[in-house]
Tab-separated table of C-alpha atoms in Angstrom:
chain	number	residue	atom	x	y	z
N	603	MET	CA	-40.835	-13.923	1.957
N	604	ARG	CA	-38.207	-13.132	4.563
N	605	LYS	CA	-39.613	-11.338	7.611
N	606	GLY	CA	-38.556	-7.691	7.481
N	607	PHE	CA	-37.961	-7.766	3.715
N	608	LYS	CA	-40.944	-6.487	1.772
N	609	HIS	CA	-40.779	-6.065	-1.970
N	610	ASP	CA	-43.283	-6.924	-4.691
N	611	THR	CA	-40.795	-7.481	-7.492
N	612	VAL	CA	-38.119	-9.423	-5.599
N	613	LEU	CA	-38.689	-12.249	-3.132
N	614	LEU	CA	-36.179	-13.305	-0.503
N	615	GLU	CA	-36.304	-16.732	1.117
N	616	ILE	CA	-33.780	-17.890	3.720
N	617	THR	CA	-33.598	-21.551	4.684
N	618	ASP	CA	-30.881	-22.438	7.176
N	619	THR	CA	-27.678	-21.024	5.652
N	620	ILE	CA	-28.954	-20.540	2.087
N	621	ALA	CA	-30.703	-17.439	0.738
N	622	THR	CA	-32.774	-17.566	-2.445
N	623	ILE	CA	-33.393	-14.273	-4.247
N	624	ILE	CA	-36.188	-14.454	-6.822
N	625	MET	CA	-36.854	-11.801	-9.452
N	626	ASN	CA	-40.641	-11.679	-9.386
N	627	ARG	CA	-42.204	-10.088	-12.458
N	628	PRO	CA	-43.147	-13.313	-14.252
N	629	GLU	CA	-45.847	-11.593	-16.303
N	630	ARG	CA	-43.066	-9.461	-17.881
N	631	LEU	CA	-40.481	-12.265	-17.975
N	632	ASN	CA	-38.743	-10.500	-15.077
N	633	ALA	CA	-37.889	-7.503	-17.231
N	634	LEU	CA	-35.824	-4.970	-15.308
N	635	ASN	CA	-37.774	-1.898	-14.256
N	636	THR	CA	-37.028	0.620	-11.517
N	637	GLU	CA	-38.754	-1.407	-8.814
N	638	LEU	CA	-36.980	-4.635	-9.740
N	639	TRP	CA	-33.587	-2.930	-9.751
N	640	GLN	CA	-34.308	-1.429	-6.341
N	641	GLY	CA	-35.502	-4.819	-5.110
N	642	LEU	CA	-32.267	-6.461	-6.226
N	643	GLU	CA	-30.315	-3.801	-4.360
N	644	GLU	CA	-32.343	-4.235	-1.178
N	645	ALA	CA	-32.190	-8.035	-1.364
N	646	ALA	CA	-28.399	-8.059	-1.693
N	647	LYS	CA	-28.072	-5.767	1.304
N	648	ALA	CA	-30.535	-7.853	3.318
N	649	VAL	CA	-28.590	-11.033	2.563
N	650	GLU	CA	-25.303	-9.414	3.546
N	651	ALA	CA	-26.866	-8.374	6.863
N	652	GLU	CA	-27.834	-11.994	7.665
N	653	SER	CA	-24.720	-13.371	9.304
N	654	LYS	CA	-25.930	-16.976	9.170
N	655	VAL	CA	-26.267	-17.005	5.361
N	656	ARG	CA	-23.319	-18.691	3.640
N	657	VAL	CA	-24.538	-18.986	0.033
N	658	ALA	CA	-27.138	-17.199	-2.104
N	659	ILE	CA	-29.057	-18.371	-5.163
N	660	LEU	CA	-30.393	-15.846	-7.692
N	661	THR	CA	-33.180	-16.949	-10.031
N	662	GLY	CA	-36.336	-15.760	-11.774
N	663	ALA	CA	-39.984	-16.568	-11.167
N	664	GLY	CA	-41.935	-18.211	-13.972
N	665	ARG	CA	-40.549	-18.846	-17.447
N	666	ALA	CA	-37.509	-16.551	-17.408
N	667	PHE	CA	-34.460	-15.539	-15.438
N	668	SER	CA	-34.706	-11.996	-16.818
N	669	SER	CA	-35.542	-10.686	-20.275
N	670	GLY	CA	-33.483	-7.531	-19.698
N	671	LEU	CA	-34.491	-3.877	-19.615
N	672	ASP	CA	-38.239	-3.279	-19.579
N	673	ILE	CA	-38.448	-1.211	-22.753
N	674	LYS	CA	-42.226	-0.904	-22.436
N	675	GLU	CA	-41.819	0.990	-19.169
N	676	SER	CA	-39.083	3.285	-20.373
N	677	LYS	CA	-36.922	4.068	-23.364
N	678	SER	CA	-33.984	5.449	-21.389
N	679	PRO	CA	-32.191	4.946	-18.076
N	680	GLU	CA	-33.006	8.551	-17.118
N	681	ASP	CA	-36.745	7.914	-17.525
N	682	MET	CA	-36.538	4.805	-15.359
N	683	LEU	CA	-35.067	6.844	-12.516
N	684	ALA	CA	-37.355	9.866	-12.888
N	685	GLY	CA	-38.687	9.417	-9.375
N	686	MET	CA	-35.296	9.041	-7.724
N	687	GLU	CA	-32.975	11.689	-6.340
N	688	PHE	CA	-30.548	11.890	-9.249
N	689	ARG	CA	-30.798	12.527	-12.964
N	690	GLY	CA	-28.814	11.949	-16.112
N	691	ALA	CA	-27.648	8.993	-18.128
N	692	PHE	CA	-24.294	8.673	-16.377
N	693	GLU	CA	-25.815	8.546	-12.896
N	694	ALA	CA	-28.524	6.143	-14.031
N	695	VAL	CA	-26.139	3.701	-15.670
N	696	LYS	CA	-23.768	3.883	-12.711
N	697	TYR	CA	-26.628	3.006	-10.365
N	698	PHE	CA	-27.701	0.023	-12.492
N	699	ARG	CA	-24.114	-1.236	-12.744
N	700	ASP	CA	-23.510	-0.758	-9.032
N	701	VAL	CA	-26.591	-2.823	-8.163
N	702	PHE	CA	-25.292	-5.752	-10.213
N	703	SER	CA	-21.832	-5.312	-8.697
N	704	LEU	CA	-23.361	-5.849	-5.252
N	705	TYR	CA	-23.771	-9.515	-6.188
N	706	GLN	CA	-20.125	-9.853	-7.170
N	707	SER	CA	-18.993	-8.057	-4.007
N	708	LEU	CA	-21.214	-9.970	-1.579
N	709	PRO	CA	-18.875	-11.783	0.813
N	710	ILE	CA	-20.671	-15.074	0.160
N	711	PRO	CA	-20.819	-17.041	-3.118
N	712	VAL	CA	-23.822	-16.353	-5.360
N	713	ILE	CA	-25.168	-19.044	-7.692
N	714	ALA	CA	-27.243	-17.933	-10.688
N	715	ALA	CA	-29.943	-20.517	-11.480
N	716	ILE	CA	-30.851	-19.465	-15.007
N	717	ASN	CA	-34.272	-20.508	-16.255
N	718	GLY	CA	-35.527	-19.469	-19.683
N	719	ALA	CA	-34.537	-16.079	-21.098
N	720	CYS	CA	-31.322	-14.493	-19.832
N	721	ILE	CA	-31.088	-11.382	-21.977
N	722	GLY	CA	-29.241	-8.063	-21.764
N	723	GLY	CA	-29.247	-6.865	-18.177
N	724	GLY	CA	-30.363	-10.318	-17.106
N	725	MET	CA	-27.175	-11.765	-18.545
N	726	GLU	CA	-25.129	-8.985	-16.976
N	727	VAL	CA	-26.405	-9.727	-13.466
N	728	ALA	CA	-25.801	-13.447	-14.074
N	729	LEU	CA	-22.206	-12.593	-15.008
N	730	ALA	CA	-21.829	-10.873	-11.630
N	731	CYS	CA	-22.574	-14.182	-9.893
N	732	ASP	CA	-19.876	-16.655	-8.889
N	733	ILE	CA	-21.326	-19.748	-10.570
N	734	ARG	CA	-23.941	-20.058	-13.321
N	735	LEU	CA	-26.245	-23.049	-13.694
N	736	ALA	CA	-28.694	-23.142	-16.595
N	737	ALA	CA	-31.830	-25.002	-17.530
N	738	GLU	CA	-31.815	-26.797	-20.870
N	739	ASP	CA	-34.366	-24.286	-22.189
N	740	ALA	CA	-32.297	-21.220	-21.257
N	741	VAL	CA	-31.363	-18.708	-23.968
N	742	PHE	CA	-28.720	-16.007	-23.705
N	743	SER	CA	-28.031	-12.747	-25.493
N	744	ILE	CA	-26.495	-9.324	-24.981
N	745	PRO	CA	-28.466	-7.542	-27.734
N	746	GLU	CA	-27.734	-3.900	-26.906
N	747	VAL	CA	-25.986	-3.169	-30.230
N	748	VAL	CA	-29.208	-4.124	-32.015
N	749	TYR	CA	-30.804	-1.112	-30.301
N	750	GLY	CA	-27.876	1.215	-30.929
N	751	ILE	CA	-26.460	1.175	-27.393
N	752	ILE	CA	-23.705	-0.681	-25.545
N	753	PRO	CA	-23.845	-3.166	-22.652
N	754	ASP	CA	-23.274	-0.710	-19.821
N	755	CYS	CA	-23.884	-2.730	-16.649
N	756	GLY	CA	-20.638	-4.677	-16.617
N	757	GLY	CA	-21.110	-6.915	-19.654
N	758	THR	CA	-18.181	-5.509	-21.615
N	759	GLN	CA	-15.887	-6.147	-18.646
N	760	ARG	CA	-17.195	-9.401	-17.179
N	761	LEU	CA	-18.089	-11.369	-20.313
N	762	PRO	CA	-14.504	-11.407	-21.717
N	763	ARG	CA	-13.261	-12.656	-18.356
N	764	VAL	CA	-15.714	-15.536	-18.444
N	765	VAL	CA	-15.638	-16.684	-22.091
N	766	GLY	CA	-12.503	-14.986	-23.429
N	767	PRO	CA	-12.213	-11.771	-25.441
N	768	GLY	CA	-12.856	-13.192	-28.909
N	769	ILE	CA	-16.116	-14.972	-28.095
N	770	ALA	CA	-17.222	-12.024	-25.953
N	771	ARG	CA	-16.676	-9.597	-28.813
N	772	GLU	CA	-18.565	-11.857	-31.203
N	773	LEU	CA	-21.564	-12.133	-28.876
N	774	ILE	CA	-21.640	-8.411	-28.095
N	775	TYR	CA	-20.972	-7.179	-31.660
N	776	THR	CA	-23.704	-9.400	-33.131
N	777	GLY	CA	-26.253	-9.474	-30.296
N	778	ARG	CA	-26.727	-13.123	-31.249
N	779	LYS	CA	-28.852	-15.473	-29.138
N	780	ILE	CA	-27.331	-18.748	-28.014
N	781	ASP	CA	-28.895	-21.759	-26.344
N	782	ALA	CA	-27.840	-23.498	-23.148
N	783	GLY	CA	-25.729	-26.067	-24.975
N	784	GLU	CA	-23.679	-23.385	-26.698
N	785	ALA	CA	-23.452	-21.419	-23.442
N	786	LEU	CA	-21.968	-24.500	-21.785
N	787	ARG	CA	-19.548	-25.095	-24.670
N	788	ILE	CA	-18.110	-21.566	-24.418
N	789	ARG	CA	-18.134	-21.765	-20.585
N	790	LEU	CA	-20.647	-18.959	-20.139
N	791	VAL	CA	-22.429	-21.381	-17.809
N	792	ASP	CA	-20.882	-24.085	-15.677
N	793	HIS	CA	-23.590	-26.769	-15.779
N	794	VAL	CA	-26.838	-27.418	-17.672
N	795	TYR	CA	-29.765	-29.379	-16.230
N	796	PRO	CA	-33.331	-30.258	-17.213
N	797	ALA	CA	-35.546	-27.337	-16.213
N	798	ALA	CA	-37.392	-29.366	-13.580
N	799	GLN	CA	-34.098	-30.177	-11.836
N	800	LEU	CA	-32.467	-26.740	-11.968
N	801	MET	CA	-33.406	-25.452	-8.518
N	802	ASP	CA	-32.734	-28.800	-6.861
N	803	GLU	CA	-29.249	-28.818	-8.359
N	804	ALA	CA	-28.677	-25.201	-7.327
N	805	ARG	CA	-29.714	-25.984	-3.753
N	806	LYS	CA	-27.529	-29.095	-3.729
N	807	LEU	CA	-24.483	-27.098	-4.818
N	808	ALA	CA	-25.314	-24.312	-2.364
N	809	ALA	CA	-25.578	-26.823	0.480
N	810	GLU	CA	-22.211	-28.347	-0.425
N	811	ILE	CA	-20.528	-24.935	-0.415
N	812	ALA	CA	-22.323	-23.970	2.806
N	813	SER	CA	-20.912	-27.071	4.495
N	814	ARG	CA	-17.360	-25.776	4.065
N	815	SER	CA	-15.574	-23.296	6.299
N	816	PRO	CA	-17.353	-19.956	5.758
N	817	ALA	CA	-14.196	-18.025	6.619
N	818	ALA	CA	-12.177	-19.956	4.040
N	819	VAL	CA	-14.860	-19.682	1.344
N	820	GLN	CA	-15.284	-15.951	1.865
N	821	ALA	CA	-11.544	-15.300	1.918
N	822	THR	CA	-11.205	-17.291	-1.294
N	823	LYS	CA	-13.957	-15.260	-2.947
N	824	ARG	CA	-12.247	-12.009	-1.942
N	825	ALA	CA	-8.933	-13.208	-3.342
N	826	MET	CA	-10.482	-14.365	-6.615
N	827	ASN	CA	-12.442	-11.118	-6.985
N	828	VAL	CA	-9.233	-9.115	-6.650
N	829	ALA	CA	-7.597	-11.263	-9.322
N	830	MET	CA	-10.591	-11.116	-11.690
N	831	SER	CA	-11.769	-7.531	-11.219
N	832	SER	CA	-8.663	-5.451	-11.734
N	833	GLY	CA	-9.648	-2.467	-13.844
N	834	LEU	CA	-13.381	-3.301	-13.885
N	835	GLU	CA	-14.398	0.280	-13.041
N	836	ALA	CA	-12.468	1.608	-16.024
N	837	GLY	CA	-15.044	0.387	-18.542
């Protein structure tokens, strides 16, 4: 764990110019609870404060990237934030969405290394990353409609921009699960690797990006974010 960063549910490792952020609730398939959301927020801010870091990798400990909202802990966003300083569904959802948006707005590129389940909120945070790599055993779904709610952490805005509006609507309207091969075919992910090679490939790509001019890479990310994110806050 990075010195000065202490969090049980998120680990932060920095090696040279590469930061690795690890969602660390493997016993719950990295389901998103209050502590994990707060850990993701703190990790993003810690990475941004490290001037030497040029690329970040986001992944999950154990068998999953993230299985989405921890419905065993809470049945509503308001309940999840009961111990925090604000109340209400709007404020809760805005907080969750803003945490994921930190990864899109980080000045450095973020690579999602997706292992196993990437469901609901897990898929939404992956969509906030610049590049998505997946293990062959990865599965993807935005199943909110199955539970009578909508994807409210950026999925309705970011997914159409990644896979196109028709495929995005189909995935969101049905809540269907797809495997890594289908995710690659529709361009939800950029590369698929055997599970044992996923992190090596993520580090290899991160190192290649880190070897380029950091000023040029960061300026390019800012320019592409402006082009891709127009109107994102409207949804």
